[in-house]
Short mmCIF file of C-alpha atoms in Angstrom, two decimals:
data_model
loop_
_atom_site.label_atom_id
_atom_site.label_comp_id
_atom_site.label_asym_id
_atom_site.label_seq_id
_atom_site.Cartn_x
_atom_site.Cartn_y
_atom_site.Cartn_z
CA UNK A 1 5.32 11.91 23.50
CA UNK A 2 1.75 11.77 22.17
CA UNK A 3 -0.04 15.20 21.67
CA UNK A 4 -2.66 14.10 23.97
CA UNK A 5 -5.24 17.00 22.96
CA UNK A 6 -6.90 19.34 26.50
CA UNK A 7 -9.76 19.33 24.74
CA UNK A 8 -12.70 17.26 24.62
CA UNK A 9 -12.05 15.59 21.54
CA UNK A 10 -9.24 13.09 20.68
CA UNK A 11 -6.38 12.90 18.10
CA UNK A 12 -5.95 10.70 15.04
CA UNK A 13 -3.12 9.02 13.55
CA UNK A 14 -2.56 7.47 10.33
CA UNK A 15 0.27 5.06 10.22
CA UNK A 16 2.10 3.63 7.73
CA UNK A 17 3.74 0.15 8.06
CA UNK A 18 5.60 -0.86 5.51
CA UNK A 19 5.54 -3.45 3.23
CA UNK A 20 5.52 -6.08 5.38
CA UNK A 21 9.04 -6.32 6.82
CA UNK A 22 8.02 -5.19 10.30
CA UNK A 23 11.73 -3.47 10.73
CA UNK A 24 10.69 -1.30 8.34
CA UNK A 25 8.72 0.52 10.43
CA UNK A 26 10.05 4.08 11.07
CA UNK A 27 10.97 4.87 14.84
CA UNK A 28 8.04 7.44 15.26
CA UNK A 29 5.59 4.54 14.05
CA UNK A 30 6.91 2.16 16.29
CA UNK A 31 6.26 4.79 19.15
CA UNK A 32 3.17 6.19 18.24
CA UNK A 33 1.74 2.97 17.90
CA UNK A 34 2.49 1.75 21.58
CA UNK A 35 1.53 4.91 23.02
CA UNK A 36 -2.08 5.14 21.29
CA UNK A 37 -4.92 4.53 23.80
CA UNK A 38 -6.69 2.06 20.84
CA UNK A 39 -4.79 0.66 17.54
CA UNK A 40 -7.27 0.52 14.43
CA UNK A 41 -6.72 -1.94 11.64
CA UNK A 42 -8.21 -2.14 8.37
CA UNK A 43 -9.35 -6.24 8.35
CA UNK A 44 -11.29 -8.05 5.75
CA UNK A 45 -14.64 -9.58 6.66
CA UNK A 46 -12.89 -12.54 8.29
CA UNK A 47 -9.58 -11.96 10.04
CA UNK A 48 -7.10 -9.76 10.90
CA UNK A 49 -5.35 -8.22 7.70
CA UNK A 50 -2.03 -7.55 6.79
CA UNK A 51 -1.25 -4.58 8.68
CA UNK A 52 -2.00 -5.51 12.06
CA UNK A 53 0.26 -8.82 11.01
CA UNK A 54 3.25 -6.51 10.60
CA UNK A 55 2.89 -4.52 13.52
CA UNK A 56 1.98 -7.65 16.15
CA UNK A 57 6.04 -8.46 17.26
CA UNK A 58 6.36 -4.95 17.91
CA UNK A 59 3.68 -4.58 19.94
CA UNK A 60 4.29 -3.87 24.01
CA UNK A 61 2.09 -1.33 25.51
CA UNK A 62 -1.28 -1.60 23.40
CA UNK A 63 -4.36 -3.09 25.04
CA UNK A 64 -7.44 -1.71 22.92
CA UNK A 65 -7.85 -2.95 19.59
CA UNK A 66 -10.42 -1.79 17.04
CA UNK A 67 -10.62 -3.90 13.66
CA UNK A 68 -12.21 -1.63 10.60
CA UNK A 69 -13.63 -4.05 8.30
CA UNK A 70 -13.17 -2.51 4.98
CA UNK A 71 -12.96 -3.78 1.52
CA UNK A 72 -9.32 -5.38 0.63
CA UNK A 73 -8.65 -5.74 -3.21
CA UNK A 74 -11.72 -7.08 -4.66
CA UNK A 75 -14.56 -7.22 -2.00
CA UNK A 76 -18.14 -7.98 -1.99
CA UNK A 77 -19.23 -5.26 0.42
CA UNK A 78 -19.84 -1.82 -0.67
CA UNK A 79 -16.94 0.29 -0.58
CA UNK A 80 -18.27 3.67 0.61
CA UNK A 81 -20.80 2.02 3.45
CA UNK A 82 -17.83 0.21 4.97
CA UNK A 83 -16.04 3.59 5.38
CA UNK A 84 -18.61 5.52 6.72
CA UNK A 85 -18.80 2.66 9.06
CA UNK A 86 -15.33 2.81 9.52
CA UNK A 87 -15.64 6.15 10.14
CA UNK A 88 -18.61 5.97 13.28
CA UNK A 89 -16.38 3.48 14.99
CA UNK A 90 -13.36 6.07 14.89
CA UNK A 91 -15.89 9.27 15.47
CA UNK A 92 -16.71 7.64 18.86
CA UNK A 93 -13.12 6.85 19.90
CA UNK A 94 -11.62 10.17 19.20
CA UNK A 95 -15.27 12.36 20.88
CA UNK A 96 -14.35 10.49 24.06
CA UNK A 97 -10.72 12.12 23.63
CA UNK A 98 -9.46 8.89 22.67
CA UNK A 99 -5.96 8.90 20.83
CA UNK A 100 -6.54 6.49 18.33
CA UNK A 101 -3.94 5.16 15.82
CA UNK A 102 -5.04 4.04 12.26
CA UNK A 103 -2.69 1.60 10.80
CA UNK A 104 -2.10 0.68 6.84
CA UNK A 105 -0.10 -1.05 4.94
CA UNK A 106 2.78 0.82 3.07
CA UNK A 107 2.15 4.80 3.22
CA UNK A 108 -1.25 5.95 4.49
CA UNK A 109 -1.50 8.27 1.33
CA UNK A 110 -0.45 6.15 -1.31
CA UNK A 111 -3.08 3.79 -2.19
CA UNK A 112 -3.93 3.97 1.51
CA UNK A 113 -7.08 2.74 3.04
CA UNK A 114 -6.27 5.76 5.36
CA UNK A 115 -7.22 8.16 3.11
CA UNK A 116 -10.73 8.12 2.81
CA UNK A 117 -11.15 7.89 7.16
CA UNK A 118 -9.09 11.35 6.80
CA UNK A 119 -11.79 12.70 4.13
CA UNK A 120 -14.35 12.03 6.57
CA UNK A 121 -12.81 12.92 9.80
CA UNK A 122 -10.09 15.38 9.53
CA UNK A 123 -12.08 18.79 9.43
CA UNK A 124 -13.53 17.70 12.87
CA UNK A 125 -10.40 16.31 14.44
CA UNK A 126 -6.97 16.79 14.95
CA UNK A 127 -5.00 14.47 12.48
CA UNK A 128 -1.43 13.53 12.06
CA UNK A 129 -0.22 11.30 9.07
CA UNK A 130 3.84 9.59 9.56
CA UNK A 131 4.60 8.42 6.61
CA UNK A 132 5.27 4.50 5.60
CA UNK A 133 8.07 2.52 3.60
CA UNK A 134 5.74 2.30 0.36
CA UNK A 135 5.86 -1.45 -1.86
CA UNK A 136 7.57 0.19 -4.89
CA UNK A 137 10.68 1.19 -3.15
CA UNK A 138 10.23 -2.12 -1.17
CA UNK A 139 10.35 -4.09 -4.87
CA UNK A 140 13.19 -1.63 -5.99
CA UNK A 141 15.34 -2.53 -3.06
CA UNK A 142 14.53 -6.41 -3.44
CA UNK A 143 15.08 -6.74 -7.10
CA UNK A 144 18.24 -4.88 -6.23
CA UNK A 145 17.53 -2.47 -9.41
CA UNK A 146 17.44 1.01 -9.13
CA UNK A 147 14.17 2.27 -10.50
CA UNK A 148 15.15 5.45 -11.96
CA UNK A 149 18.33 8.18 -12.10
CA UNK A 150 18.94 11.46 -13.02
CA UNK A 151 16.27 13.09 -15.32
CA UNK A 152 14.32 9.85 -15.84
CA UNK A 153 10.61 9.36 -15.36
CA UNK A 154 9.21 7.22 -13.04
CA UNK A 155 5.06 5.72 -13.57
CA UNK A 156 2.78 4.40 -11.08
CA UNK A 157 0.09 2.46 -12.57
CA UNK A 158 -3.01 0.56 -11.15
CA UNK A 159 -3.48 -2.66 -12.60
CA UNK A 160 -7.02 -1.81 -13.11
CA UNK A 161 -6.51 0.54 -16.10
CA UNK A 162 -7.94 -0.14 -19.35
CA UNK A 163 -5.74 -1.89 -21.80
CA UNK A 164 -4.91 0.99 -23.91
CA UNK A 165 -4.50 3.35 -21.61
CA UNK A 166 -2.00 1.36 -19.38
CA UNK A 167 -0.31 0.58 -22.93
CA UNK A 168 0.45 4.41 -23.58
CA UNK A 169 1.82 5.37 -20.30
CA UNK A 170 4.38 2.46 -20.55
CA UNK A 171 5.28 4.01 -23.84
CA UNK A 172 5.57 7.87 -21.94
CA UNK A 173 7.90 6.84 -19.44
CA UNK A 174 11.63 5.16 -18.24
CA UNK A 175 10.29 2.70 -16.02
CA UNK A 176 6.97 1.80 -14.24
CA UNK A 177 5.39 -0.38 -11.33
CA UNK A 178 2.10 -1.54 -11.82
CA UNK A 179 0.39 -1.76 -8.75
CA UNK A 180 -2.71 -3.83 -7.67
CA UNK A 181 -1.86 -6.84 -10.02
CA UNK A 182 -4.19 -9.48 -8.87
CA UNK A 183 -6.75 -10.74 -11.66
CA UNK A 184 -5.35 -7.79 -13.81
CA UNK A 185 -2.54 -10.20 -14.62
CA UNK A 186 -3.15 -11.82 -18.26
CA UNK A 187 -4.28 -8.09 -19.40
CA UNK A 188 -1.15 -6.65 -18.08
CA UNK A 189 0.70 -9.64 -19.89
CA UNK A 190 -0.11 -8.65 -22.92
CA UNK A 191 0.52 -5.07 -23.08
CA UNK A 192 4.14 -6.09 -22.22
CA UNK A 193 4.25 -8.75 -24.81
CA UNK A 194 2.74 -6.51 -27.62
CA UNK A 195 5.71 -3.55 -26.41
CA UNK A 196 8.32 -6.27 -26.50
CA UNK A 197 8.94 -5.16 -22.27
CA UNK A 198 8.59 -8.41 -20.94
CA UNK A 199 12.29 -9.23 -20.62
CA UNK A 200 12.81 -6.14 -18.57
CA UNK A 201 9.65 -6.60 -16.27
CA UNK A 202 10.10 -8.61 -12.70
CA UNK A 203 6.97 -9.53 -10.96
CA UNK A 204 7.59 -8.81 -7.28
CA UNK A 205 4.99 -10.83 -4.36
CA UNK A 206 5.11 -10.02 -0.59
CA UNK A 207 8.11 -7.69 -0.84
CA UNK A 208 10.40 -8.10 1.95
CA UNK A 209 8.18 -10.85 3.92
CA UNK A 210 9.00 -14.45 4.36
CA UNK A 211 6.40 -15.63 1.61
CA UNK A 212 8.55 -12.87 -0.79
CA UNK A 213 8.86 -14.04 -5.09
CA UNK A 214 10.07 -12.06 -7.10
CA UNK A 215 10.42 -13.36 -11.02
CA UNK A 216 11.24 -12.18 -14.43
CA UNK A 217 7.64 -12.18 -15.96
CA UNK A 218 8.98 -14.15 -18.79
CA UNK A 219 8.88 -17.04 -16.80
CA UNK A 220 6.14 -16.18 -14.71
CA UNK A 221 3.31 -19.63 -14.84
CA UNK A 222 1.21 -18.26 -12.56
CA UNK A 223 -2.04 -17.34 -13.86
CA UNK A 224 -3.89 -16.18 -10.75
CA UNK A 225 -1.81 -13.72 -7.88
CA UNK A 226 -2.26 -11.44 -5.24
CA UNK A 227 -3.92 -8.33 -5.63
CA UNK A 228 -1.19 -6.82 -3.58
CA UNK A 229 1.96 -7.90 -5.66
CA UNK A 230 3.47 -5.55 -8.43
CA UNK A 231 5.43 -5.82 -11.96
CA UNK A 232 8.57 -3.29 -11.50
CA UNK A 233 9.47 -2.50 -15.96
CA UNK A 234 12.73 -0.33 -15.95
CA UNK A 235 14.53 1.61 -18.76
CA UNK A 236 11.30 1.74 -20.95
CA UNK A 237 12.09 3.97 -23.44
CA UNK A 238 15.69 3.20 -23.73
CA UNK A 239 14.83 -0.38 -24.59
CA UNK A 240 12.46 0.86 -27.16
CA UNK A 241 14.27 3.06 -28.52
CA UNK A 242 17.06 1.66 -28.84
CA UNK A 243 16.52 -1.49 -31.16
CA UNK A 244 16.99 -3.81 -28.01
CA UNK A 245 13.16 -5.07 -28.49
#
């Protein structure tokens, strides 16, 4: 059951929910969630937000719902003043001894929203993080292509990074997902062009959802795409190495 805390003060969860797929969801998320006295969501300005989507059919027991409006992907609203925000909402839950449940998408400490409500809450409250399915192993497991085996190197990479760095950690490792694609796409492009990687690179969209693409970024036309999709490049220095490229 819930560690309902004696004490005055309430406890705080941080949830993760997968990619999208809600059977993804671990057993002890499925629980915690329907046993929380309120479920927070990170929303945008308008709307719900992914999480919440992935979590609604499972849903039996909860009746309070809080919506954190915090920036997704590119926002307009300043980043730090929505969690601080975020933050006050939660801070008044969890002093009335509220057990509150924070849910994100993927794993709460991997490019989780979650994180920074733990930085401002967790040395005043009792916190418990249960780890989510995160999108890389989601895109491994629907591109049906093991990322990486024995002694190899696996890279995360945001999007975001500056040309020349992102170019030089695809040439340090075996394979890579770039994360956080979205309007980083053309840049990202051609860094795979100019290494010759594109033939080994799959663009992956809405891993394990209904809306799911995945395709070889050689024939990707798209020019504009989700900030939350990813490019999965595998056997990296093998392919370079080798005279494949």
């Amino acid at each position: 059951m819930i560690q309902k805390n004696k004490e005055k003060r309430g406890f705080l969860y941080g949830i993760g929910v997968g990619p999208g797929d809600p059977e993804l969801l671990t057993i002890k998320a499925h629980r915690l969630i329907n046993e929380c006295d309120i479920l927070a969501y990170p929303a945008p300005e308008v709307g719900e937000g992914l999480a919440l989507e992935i979590v609604r059919p499972l849903l039996k027991n909860v009746t309070e719902f809080l919506p954190l409006r915090l920036p997704i992907a590119v926002s307009p609203f300043p980043a730090q003043r929505a969690y601080d925000q975020a933050a006050l909402l939660l801070e008044v839950q969890l002093e009335a001894g509220k057990t509150v449940a924070v849910i994100c998408e993927g794993d709460p400490f991997f490019y989780g929203s979650f994180m920074y409500l733990f930085e401002r809450l967790s040395e005043r409250f009792k916190t418990k993080i249960v780890p989510g399915v995160s999108s890389p192993m989601a895109g491994a497991a629907v591109l049906k292509t093991p990322l990486v085996s024995r002694n190899e190197v696996l890279t995360i990479l945001p999007g975001p990074l500056e040309e020349a760095d992102l170019e030089q950690r695809l040439l340090n490792t075996d394979a890579a997902v770039i994360m956080k694609v979205g309007r980083h796409l053309p840049k990202i492009r051609r860094v795979l062009r100019h290494l010759r990687l594109e033939h080994c690179a799959h663009y992956v969209e809405h891993a394990t959802m209904h809306n799911q693409q995945i395709i070889p970024i050689e024939n990707l036309e798209a020019q504009n795409v989700p900030y939350f999709s990813m490019i999965l490049v595998r056997k990296i220095k093998s392919q370079l190495t080798s005279g494949v490229v």
